XYZ file of C-alpha atoms in Angstrom:
159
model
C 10.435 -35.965 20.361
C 8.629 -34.314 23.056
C 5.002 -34.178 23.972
C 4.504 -30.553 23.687
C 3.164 -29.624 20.218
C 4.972 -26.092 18.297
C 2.400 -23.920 16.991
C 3.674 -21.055 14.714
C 1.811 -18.490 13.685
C 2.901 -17.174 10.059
C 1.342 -14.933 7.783
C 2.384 -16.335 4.639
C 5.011 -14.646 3.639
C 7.646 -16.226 5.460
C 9.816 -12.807 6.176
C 9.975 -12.587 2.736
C 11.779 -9.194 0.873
C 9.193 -6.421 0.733
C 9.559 -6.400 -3.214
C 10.095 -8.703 -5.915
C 12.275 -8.647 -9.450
C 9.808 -8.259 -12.498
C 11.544 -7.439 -15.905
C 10.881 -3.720 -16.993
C 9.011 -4.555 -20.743
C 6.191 -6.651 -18.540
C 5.441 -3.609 -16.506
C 2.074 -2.194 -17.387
C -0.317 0.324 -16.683
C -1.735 0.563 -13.552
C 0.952 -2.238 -11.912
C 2.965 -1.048 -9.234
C 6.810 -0.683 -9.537
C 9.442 1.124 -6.919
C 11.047 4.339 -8.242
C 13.744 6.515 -6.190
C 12.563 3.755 -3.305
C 9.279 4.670 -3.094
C 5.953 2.166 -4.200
C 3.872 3.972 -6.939
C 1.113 2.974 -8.988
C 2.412 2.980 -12.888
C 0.267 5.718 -14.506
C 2.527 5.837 -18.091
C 4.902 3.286 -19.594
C 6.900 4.057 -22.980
C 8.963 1.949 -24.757
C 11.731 3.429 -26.818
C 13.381 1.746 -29.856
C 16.464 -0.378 -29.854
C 19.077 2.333 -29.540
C 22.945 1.831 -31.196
C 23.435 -0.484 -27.538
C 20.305 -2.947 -28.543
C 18.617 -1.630 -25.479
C 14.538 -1.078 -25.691
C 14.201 1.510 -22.758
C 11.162 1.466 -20.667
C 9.912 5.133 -19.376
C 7.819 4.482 -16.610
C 5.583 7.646 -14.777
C 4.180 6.216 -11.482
C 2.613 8.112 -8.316
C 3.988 7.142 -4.677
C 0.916 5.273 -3.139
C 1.782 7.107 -0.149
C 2.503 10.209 -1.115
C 1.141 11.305 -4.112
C 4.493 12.495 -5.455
C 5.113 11.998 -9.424
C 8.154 10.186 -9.786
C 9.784 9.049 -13.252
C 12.492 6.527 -14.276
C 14.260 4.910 -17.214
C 15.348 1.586 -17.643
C 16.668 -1.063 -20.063
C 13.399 -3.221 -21.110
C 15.047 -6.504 -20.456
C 16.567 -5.343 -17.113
C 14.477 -6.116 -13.740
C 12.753 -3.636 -11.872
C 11.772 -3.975 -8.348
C 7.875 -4.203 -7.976
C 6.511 -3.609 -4.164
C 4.092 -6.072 -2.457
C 0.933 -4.330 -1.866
C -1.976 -5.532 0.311
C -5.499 -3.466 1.069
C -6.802 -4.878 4.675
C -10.440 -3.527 5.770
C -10.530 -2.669 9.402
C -13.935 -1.544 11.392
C -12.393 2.190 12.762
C -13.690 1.810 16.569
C -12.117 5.456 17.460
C -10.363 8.581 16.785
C -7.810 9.785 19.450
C -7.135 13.533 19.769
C -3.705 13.228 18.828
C -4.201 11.861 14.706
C -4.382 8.273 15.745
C -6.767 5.976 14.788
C -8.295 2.531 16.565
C -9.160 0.109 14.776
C -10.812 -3.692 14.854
C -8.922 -6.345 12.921
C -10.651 -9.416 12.048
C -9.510 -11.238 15.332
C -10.755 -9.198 17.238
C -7.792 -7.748 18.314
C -6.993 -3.817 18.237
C -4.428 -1.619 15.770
C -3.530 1.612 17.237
C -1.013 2.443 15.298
C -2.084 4.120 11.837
C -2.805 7.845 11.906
C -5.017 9.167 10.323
C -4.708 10.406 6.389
C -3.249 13.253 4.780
C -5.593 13.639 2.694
C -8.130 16.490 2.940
C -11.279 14.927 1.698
C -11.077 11.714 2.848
C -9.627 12.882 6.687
C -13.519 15.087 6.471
C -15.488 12.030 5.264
C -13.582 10.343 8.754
C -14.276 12.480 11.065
C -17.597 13.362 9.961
C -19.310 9.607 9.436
C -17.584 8.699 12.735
C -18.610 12.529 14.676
C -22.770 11.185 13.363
C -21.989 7.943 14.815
C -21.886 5.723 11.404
C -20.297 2.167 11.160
C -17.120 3.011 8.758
C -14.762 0.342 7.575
C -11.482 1.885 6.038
C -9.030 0.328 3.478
C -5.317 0.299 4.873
C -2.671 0.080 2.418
C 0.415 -1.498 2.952
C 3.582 -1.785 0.858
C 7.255 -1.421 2.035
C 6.834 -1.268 5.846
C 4.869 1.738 5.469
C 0.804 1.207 6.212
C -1.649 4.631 5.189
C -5.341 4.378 5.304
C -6.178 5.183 1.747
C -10.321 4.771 1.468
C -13.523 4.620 3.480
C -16.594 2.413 3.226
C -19.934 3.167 5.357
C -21.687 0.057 6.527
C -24.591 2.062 7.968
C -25.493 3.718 11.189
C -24.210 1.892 14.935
């Protein structure tokens, strides 16, 4: 062995798949599942009866947590269904560039300049306006799927 030591630096997951295989009739309510490819929150499950196959079928209604989109599918109860891996991360938002983008302070201490900032309306005003007074605003990024969206705003108080 040599004398030099290997550090690795891992987040946990190993480069693991971005979803997982849960079985349809243990999907509930507010879970997440992927329809058409896309991560959504489940908003409505219904199970149908045993049919002249002997399949229970799930109907699921979700909303892409990206999007917004209503999406719908149908599947066989005891089938799996792929459910996305979604983490919330606060960041401290240092700045807004003219272009959309957003900088922001990760808990290392190191910078993400990457995310823009969000579609939506209300909470793109609530932004721009607690950052234009000069406020301290932590927002919650979403991630799921290789796709990251910043998807809610906390004010810590003024700078």
């Amino acid at each position: 062995m040599s004398d030099e030591e290997h550090h690795f630096e891992s987040k946990a997951d190993a480069g693991a798949s971005k979803t997982y295989p849960q079985q349809a009739g243990t999907i509930r309510k507010n879970g997440y599942i992927v329809i058409k490819s896309r991560p959504c929150k489940v908003v409505e499950v219904s199970t149908s009866k045993t049919g002249k196959h002997g399949h229970a079928k799930c109907h699921f209604v979700g909303i892409d947590i990206f999007t917004g989109k209503k999406l719908e599918d149908i599947v066989p109860s005891s089938h799996n269904c792929d459910v996305p891996h979604v983490t919330r991360t606060d960041y401290q938002l240092i700045d807004i560039s003219e272009d959309g983008f957003v900088s922001l302070l990760t808990e290392n201490g190191n910078t993400k300049d990457d995310l823009r900032l969000p579609t939506d309306e209300n909470l793109l005003t609530q932004i721009k306006d607690g950052f234009a007074e000069g406020k301290d605003l932590v927002v919650s990024v979403m991630s799921s799927m290789g796709e990251e969206q910043i998807c809610a705003l906390k004010d810590i108080g003024p700078k």
